[in-house]
Amino acid sequence: TGSSDPYCIVKIDNEAIIRTATVWKTLSPFWGEEYEVQLHPSFHSISIYVMDEDALSRDDVIGKVCITRTMLAEHPKGYSGWVSLSEVDPDEEVQGEIHLRVELLEGEGRRLRCTVLEAR
């Protein structure tokens, strides 16, 4: 149909912790959803999978973005910008990018604020 029904799944060290809302029939979704999670001091990475919801079969993985502990250390005040999606399945072509804002919040424990803004 030339469109998609995208949503995102956020995983910390491969454990799914967040699922965004599905944005129906679009190739340029806007989410504007914001989440705060407690990070374990030994975490390695945060992965954001962009999915295409499919009512008749298994949902398709459009691509993913991986934010590593090292990347967060290189941007101590946070990161905001467009990040290209990478492939999950080596047999699938991936096109697209996601607009993220990631901030480390200090205070009571170490928290991460990740805002999933939009994709294209």
PDB file of N, CA and C in Angstrom, residues 12-77:
ATOM      1  N   ILE A  12      16.845  -2.780  26.773  1.00  0.00           N
ATOM      2  CA  ILE A  12      18.107  -2.543  27.466  1.00  0.00           C
ATOM      3  C   ILE A  12      18.756  -3.908  27.635  1.00  0.00           C
ATOM      4  N   ASP A  13      19.961  -4.028  27.074  1.00  0.00           N
ATOM      5  CA  ASP A  13      20.681  -5.305  27.098  1.00  0.00           C
ATOM      6  C   ASP A  13      19.779  -6.458  26.668  1.00  0.00           C
ATOM      7  N   ASN A  14      19.059  -6.247  25.594  1.00  0.00           N
ATOM      8  CA  ASN A  14      18.198  -7.251  24.955  1.00  0.00           C
ATOM      9  C   ASN A  14      16.922  -7.589  25.734  1.00  0.00           C
ATOM     10  N   GLU A  15      16.586  -6.826  26.762  1.00  0.00           N
ATOM     11  CA  GLU A  15      15.329  -7.019  27.485  1.00  0.00           C
ATOM     12  C   GLU A  15      14.360  -5.906  27.103  1.00  0.00           C
ATOM     13  N   ALA A  16      13.228  -6.279  26.505  1.00  0.00           N
ATOM     14  CA  ALA A  16      12.235  -5.293  26.082  1.00  0.00           C
ATOM     15  C   ALA A  16      11.625  -4.625  27.309  1.00  0.00           C
ATOM     16  N   ILE A  17      11.649  -3.276  27.311  1.00  0.00           N
ATOM     17  CA  ILE A  17      11.103  -2.546  28.458  1.00  0.00           C
ATOM     18  C   ILE A  17      10.020  -1.552  28.064  1.00  0.00           C
ATOM     19  N   ILE A  18       9.999  -1.150  26.783  1.00  0.00           N
ATOM     20  CA  ILE A  18       9.038  -0.141  26.338  1.00  0.00           C
ATOM     21  C   ILE A  18       8.541  -0.500  24.947  1.00  0.00           C
ATOM     22  N   ARG A  19       7.246  -0.229  24.707  1.00  0.00           N
ATOM     23  CA  ARG A  19       6.668  -0.313  23.370  1.00  0.00           C
ATOM     24  C   ARG A  19       5.889   0.969  23.141  1.00  0.00           C
ATOM     25  N   THR A  20       6.220   1.672  22.063  1.00  0.00           N
ATOM     26  CA  THR A  20       5.485   2.901  21.764  1.00  0.00           C
ATOM     27  C   THR A  20       4.131   2.561  21.157  1.00  0.00           C
ATOM     28  N   ALA A  21       3.334   3.573  20.978  1.00  0.00           N
ATOM     29  CA  ALA A  21       2.066   3.424  20.260  1.00  0.00           C
ATOM     30  C   ALA A  21       2.351   3.171  18.785  1.00  0.00           C
ATOM     31  N   THR A  22       1.427   2.536  18.111  1.00  0.00           N
ATOM     32  CA  THR A  22       1.516   2.356  16.659  1.00  0.00           C
ATOM     33  C   THR A  22       0.964   3.602  15.993  1.00  0.00           C
ATOM     34  N   VAL A  23       1.676   4.077  14.977  1.00  0.00           N
ATOM     35  CA  VAL A  23       1.191   5.197  14.168  1.00  0.00           C
ATOM     36  C   VAL A  23       0.740   4.588  12.843  1.00  0.00           C
ATOM     37  N   TRP A  24      -0.535   4.674  12.550  1.00  0.00           N
ATOM     38  CA  TRP A  24      -1.133   3.934  11.441  1.00  0.00           C
ATOM     39  C   TRP A  24      -0.927   4.619  10.094  1.00  0.00           C
ATOM     40  N   LYS A  25      -0.666   3.799   9.088  1.00  0.00           N
ATOM     41  CA  LYS A  25      -0.638   4.193   7.668  1.00  0.00           C
ATOM     42  C   LYS A  25       0.238   5.408   7.367  1.00  0.00           C
ATOM     43  N   THR A  26       1.536   5.292   7.681  1.00  0.00           N
ATOM     44  CA  THR A  26       2.448   6.393   7.408  1.00  0.00           C
ATOM     45  C   THR A  26       3.872   5.879   7.204  1.00  0.00           C
ATOM     46  N   LEU A  27       4.644   6.628   6.458  1.00  0.00           N
ATOM     47  CA  LEU A  27       6.079   6.380   6.338  1.00  0.00           C
ATOM     48  C   LEU A  27       6.879   7.445   7.083  1.00  0.00           C
ATOM     49  N   SER A  28       6.191   8.409   7.684  1.00  0.00           N
ATOM     50  CA  SER A  28       6.841   9.466   8.465  1.00  0.00           C
ATOM     51  C   SER A  28       6.110   9.635   9.795  1.00  0.00           C
ATOM     52  N   PRO A  29       6.241   8.646  10.691  1.00  0.00           N
ATOM     53  CA  PRO A  29       5.496   8.709  11.955  1.00  0.00           C
ATOM     54  C   PRO A  29       6.051   9.759  12.910  1.00  0.00           C
ATOM     55  N   PHE A  30       5.161  10.305  13.723  1.00  0.00           N
ATOM     56  CA  PHE A  30       5.540  11.192  14.815  1.00  0.00           C
ATOM     57  C   PHE A  30       5.040  10.544  16.097  1.00  0.00           C
ATOM     58  N   TRP A  31       5.929  10.348  17.079  1.00  0.00           N
ATOM     59  CA  TRP A  31       5.529   9.774  18.357  1.00  0.00           C
ATOM     60  C   TRP A  31       5.500  10.826  19.441  1.00  0.00           C
ATOM     61  N   GLY A  32       6.604  11.485  19.693  1.00  0.00           N
ATOM     62  CA  GLY A  32       6.667  12.473  20.768  1.00  0.00           C
ATOM     63  C   GLY A  32       6.482  11.854  22.135  1.00  0.00           C
ATOM     64  N   GLU A  33       6.761  10.551  22.254  1.00  0.00           N
ATOM     65  CA  GLU A  33       6.615   9.869  23.541  1.00  0.00           C
ATOM     66  C   GLU A  33       7.921   9.957  24.314  1.00  0.00           C
ATOM     67  N   GLU A  34       7.815  10.093  25.622  1.00  0.00           N
ATOM     68  CA  GLU A  34       8.996  10.229  26.467  1.00  0.00           C
ATOM     69  C   GLU A  34       8.924   9.202  27.587  1.00  0.00           C
ATOM     70  N   TYR A  35      10.057   8.550  27.855  1.00  0.00           N
ATOM     71  CA  TYR A  35      10.131   7.527  28.893  1.00  0.00           C
ATOM     72  C   TYR A  35      11.364   7.769  29.739  1.00  0.00           C
ATOM     73  N   GLU A  36      11.270   7.451  31.014  1.00  0.00           N
ATOM     74  CA  GLU A  36      12.430   7.456  31.895  1.00  0.00           C
ATOM     75  C   GLU A  36      12.550   6.070  32.493  1.00  0.00           C
ATOM     76  N   VAL A  37      13.769   5.511  32.435  1.00  0.00           N
ATOM     77  CA  VAL A  37      14.015   4.186  32.990  1.00  0.00           C
ATOM     78  C   VAL A  37      15.243   4.233  33.882  1.00  0.00           C
ATOM     79  N   GLN A  38      15.257   3.357  34.864  1.00  0.00           N
ATOM     80  CA  GLN A  38      16.408   3.229  35.743  1.00  0.00           C
ATOM     81  C   GLN A  38      17.428   2.339  35.049  1.00  0.00           C
ATOM     82  N   LEU A  39      18.665   2.812  34.927  1.00  0.00           N
ATOM     83  CA  LEU A  39      19.724   2.033  34.291  1.00  0.00           C
ATOM     84  C   LEU A  39      20.536   1.297  35.340  1.00  0.00           C
ATOM     85  N   HIS A  40      20.765   0.021  35.110  1.00  0.00           N
ATOM     86  CA  HIS A  40      21.660  -0.737  35.978  1.00  0.00           C
ATOM     87  C   HIS A  40      23.080  -0.253  35.710  1.00  0.00           C
ATOM     88  N   PRO A  41      23.914  -0.089  36.717  1.00  0.00           N
ATOM     89  CA  PRO A  41      25.268   0.442  36.506  1.00  0.00           C
ATOM     90  C   PRO A  41      26.105  -0.342  35.492  1.00  0.00           C
ATOM     91  N   SER A  42      25.774  -1.608  35.279  1.00  0.00           N
ATOM     92  CA  SER A  42      26.577  -2.417  34.358  1.00  0.00           C
ATOM     93  C   SER A  42      25.914  -2.622  32.990  1.00  0.00           C
ATOM     94  N   PHE A  43      24.924  -1.789  32.633  1.00  0.00           N
ATOM     95  CA  PHE A  43      24.260  -1.982  31.342  1.00  0.00           C
ATOM     96  C   PHE A  43      25.263  -1.786  30.204  1.00  0.00           C
ATOM     97  N   HIS A  44      24.987  -2.431  29.056  1.00  0.00           N
ATOM     98  CA  HIS A  44      25.884  -2.341  27.899  1.00  0.00           C
ATOM     99  C   HIS A  44      25.300  -1.506  26.769  1.00  0.00           C
ATOM    100  N   SER A  45      24.000  -1.715  26.474  1.00  0.00           N
ATOM    101  CA  SER A  45      23.434  -0.996  25.330  1.00  0.00           C
ATOM    102  C   SER A  45      21.928  -0.848  25.452  1.00  0.00           C
ATOM    103  N   ILE A  46      21.436   0.137  24.709  1.00  0.00           N
ATOM    104  CA  ILE A  46      20.005   0.382  24.564  1.00  0.00           C
ATOM    105  C   ILE A  46      19.720   0.259  23.078  1.00  0.00           C
ATOM    106  N   SER A  47      18.764  -0.590  22.716  1.00  0.00           N
ATOM    107  CA  SER A  47      18.408  -0.775  21.310  1.00  0.00           C
ATOM    108  C   SER A  47      16.976  -0.336  21.093  1.00  0.00           C
ATOM    109  N   ILE A  48      16.754   0.375  20.004  1.00  0.00           N
ATOM    110  CA  ILE A  48      15.412   0.804  19.637  1.00  0.00           C
ATOM    111  C   ILE A  48      15.094   0.160  18.295  1.00  0.00           C
ATOM    112  N   TYR A  49      14.118  -0.737  18.305  1.00  0.00           N
ATOM    113  CA  TYR A  49      13.701  -1.441  17.098  1.00  0.00           C
ATOM    114  C   TYR A  49      12.484  -0.735  16.516  1.00  0.00           C
ATOM    115  N   VAL A  50      12.528  -0.400  15.244  1.00  0.00           N
ATOM    116  CA  VAL A  50      11.379   0.173  14.560  1.00  0.00           C
ATOM    117  C   VAL A  50      10.673  -0.982  13.858  1.00  0.00           C
ATOM    118  N   MET A  51       9.420  -1.176  14.205  1.00  0.00           N
ATOM    119  CA  MET A  51       8.633  -2.313  13.732  1.00  0.00           C
ATOM    120  C   MET A  51       7.482  -1.844  12.850  1.00  0.00           C
ATOM    121  N   ASP A  52       6.978  -2.761  12.032  1.00  0.00           N
ATOM    122  CA  ASP A  52       5.794  -2.514  11.215  1.00  0.00           C
ATOM    123  C   ASP A  52       4.723  -3.493  11.671  1.00  0.00           C
ATOM    124  N   GLU A  53       3.677  -2.975  12.292  1.00  0.00           N
ATOM    125  CA  GLU A  53       2.612  -3.836  12.802  1.00  0.00           C
ATOM    126  C   GLU A  53       1.833  -4.447  11.645  1.00  0.00           C
ATOM    127  N   ASP A  54       1.567  -5.742  11.762  1.00  0.00           N
ATOM    128  CA  ASP A  54       0.841  -6.470  10.719  1.00  0.00           C
ATOM    129  C   ASP A  54      -0.232  -7.321  11.382  1.00  0.00           C
ATOM    130  N   ALA A  55      -1.484  -7.050  11.093  1.00  0.00           N
ATOM    131  CA  ALA A  55      -2.590  -7.752  11.739  1.00  0.00           C
ATOM    132  C   ALA A  55      -2.704  -9.207  11.283  1.00  0.00           C
ATOM    133  N   LEU A  56      -2.227  -9.525  10.085  1.00  0.00           N
ATOM    134  CA  LEU A  56      -2.423 -10.860   9.531  1.00  0.00           C
ATOM    135  C   LEU A  56      -1.234 -11.798   9.702  1.00  0.00           C
ATOM    136  N   SER A  57      -0.065 -11.264  10.011  1.00  0.00           N
ATOM    137  CA  SER A  57       1.109 -12.114  10.202  1.00  0.00           C
ATOM    138  C   SER A  57       2.031 -11.469  11.236  1.00  0.00           C
ATOM    139  N   ARG A  58       3.213 -12.045  11.365  1.00  0.00           N
ATOM    140  CA  ARG A  58       4.182 -11.524  12.326  1.00  0.00           C
ATOM    141  C   ARG A  58       4.600 -10.104  11.946  1.00  0.00           C
ATOM    142  N   ASP A  59       4.776  -9.242  12.940  1.00  0.00           N
ATOM    143  CA  ASP A  59       5.223  -7.872  12.675  1.00  0.00           C
ATOM    144  C   ASP A  59       6.623  -7.894  12.061  1.00  0.00           C
ATOM    145  N   ASP A  60       6.863  -6.988  11.112  1.00  0.00           N
ATOM    146  CA  ASP A  60       8.163  -6.904  10.447  1.00  0.00           C
ATOM    147  C   ASP A  60       9.074  -5.952  11.195  1.00  0.00           C
ATOM    148  N   VAL A  61      10.373  -6.290  11.210  1.00  0.00           N
ATOM    149  CA  VAL A  61      11.375  -5.387  11.760  1.00  0.00           C
ATOM    150  C   VAL A  61      11.864  -4.503  10.622  1.00  0.00           C
ATOM    151  N   ILE A  62      11.671  -3.190  10.750  1.00  0.00           N
ATOM    152  CA  ILE A  62      12.129  -2.250   9.728  1.00  0.00           C
ATOM    153  C   ILE A  62      13.632  -2.002   9.893  1.00  0.00           C
ATOM    154  N   GLY A  63      14.091  -1.875  11.126  1.00  0.00           N
ATOM    155  CA  GLY A  63      15.497  -1.646  11.417  1.00  0.00           C
ATOM    156  C   GLY A  63      15.655  -1.308  12.880  1.00  0.00           C
ATOM    157  N   LYS A  64      16.901  -1.038  13.279  1.00  0.00           N
ATOM    158  CA  LYS A  64      17.139  -0.710  14.688  1.00  0.00           C
ATOM    159  C   LYS A  64      18.236   0.328  14.815  1.00  0.00           C
ATOM    160  N   VAL A  65      18.278   0.939  15.998  1.00  0.00           N
ATOM    161  CA  VAL A  65      19.340   1.856  16.402  1.00  0.00           C
ATOM    162  C   VAL A  65      19.868   1.319  17.721  1.00  0.00           C
ATOM    163  N   CYS A  66      21.184   1.251  17.842  1.00  0.00           N
ATOM    164  CA  CYS A  66      21.801   0.780  19.081  1.00  0.00           C
ATOM    165  C   CYS A  66      22.619   1.915  19.692  1.00  0.00           C
ATOM    166  N   ILE A  67      22.327   2.234  20.940  1.00  0.00           N
ATOM    167  CA  ILE A  67      23.048   3.264  21.682  1.00  0.00           C
ATOM    168  C   ILE A  67      23.862   2.538  22.742  1.00  0.00           C
ATOM    169  N   THR A  68      25.165   2.609  22.627  1.00  0.00           N
ATOM    170  CA  THR A  68      26.023   1.889  23.562  1.00  0.00           C
ATOM    171  C   THR A  68      26.402   2.761  24.749  1.00  0.00           C
ATOM    172  N   ARG A  69      26.875   2.104  25.768  1.00  0.00           N
ATOM    173  CA  ARG A  69      27.370   2.801  26.958  1.00  0.00           C
ATOM    174  C   ARG A  69      28.480   3.779  26.571  1.00  0.00           C
ATOM    175  N   THR A  70      29.344   3.369  25.622  1.00  0.00           N
ATOM    176  CA  THR A  70      30.441   4.215  25.150  1.00  0.00           C
ATOM    177  C   THR A  70      29.911   5.477  24.479  1.00  0.00           C
ATOM    178  N   MET A  71      28.868   5.327  23.652  1.00  0.00           N
ATOM    179  CA  MET A  71      28.277   6.479  22.970  1.00  0.00           C
ATOM    180  C   MET A  71      27.719   7.478  23.984  1.00  0.00           C
ATOM    181  N   LEU A  72      27.067   6.971  25.018  1.00  0.00           N
ATOM    182  CA  LEU A  72      26.530   7.858  26.057  1.00  0.00           C
ATOM    183  C   LEU A  72      27.660   8.566  26.804  1.00  0.00           C
ATOM    184  N   ALA A  73      28.778   7.877  27.030  1.00  0.00           N
ATOM    185  CA  ALA A  73      29.925   8.489  27.704  1.00  0.00           C
ATOM    186  C   ALA A  73      30.530   9.600  26.845  1.00  0.00           C
ATOM    187  N   GLU A  74      30.466   9.448  25.514  1.00  0.00           N
ATOM    188  CA  GLU A  74      30.997  10.465  24.604  1.00  0.00           C
ATOM    189  C   GLU A  74      30.101  11.697  24.529  1.00  0.00           C
ATOM    190  N   HIS A  75      28.849  11.564  24.958  1.00  0.00           N
ATOM    191  CA  HIS A  75      27.888  12.674  24.955  1.00  0.00           C
ATOM    192  C   HIS A  75      27.301  12.828  26.361  1.00  0.00           C
ATOM    193  N   PRO A  76      28.106  13.276  27.334  1.00  0.00           N
ATOM    194  CA  PRO A  76      27.626  13.318  28.727  1.00  0.00           C
ATOM    195  C   PRO A  76      26.426  14.237  28.950  1.00  0.00           C
ATOM    196  N   LYS A  77      26.220  15.221  28.084  1.00  0.00           N
ATOM    197  CA  LYS A  77      25.059  16.113  28.228  1.00  0.00           C
ATOM    198  C   LYS A  77      23.876  15.618  27.417  1.00  0.00           C
TER     199      LYS A  77
END
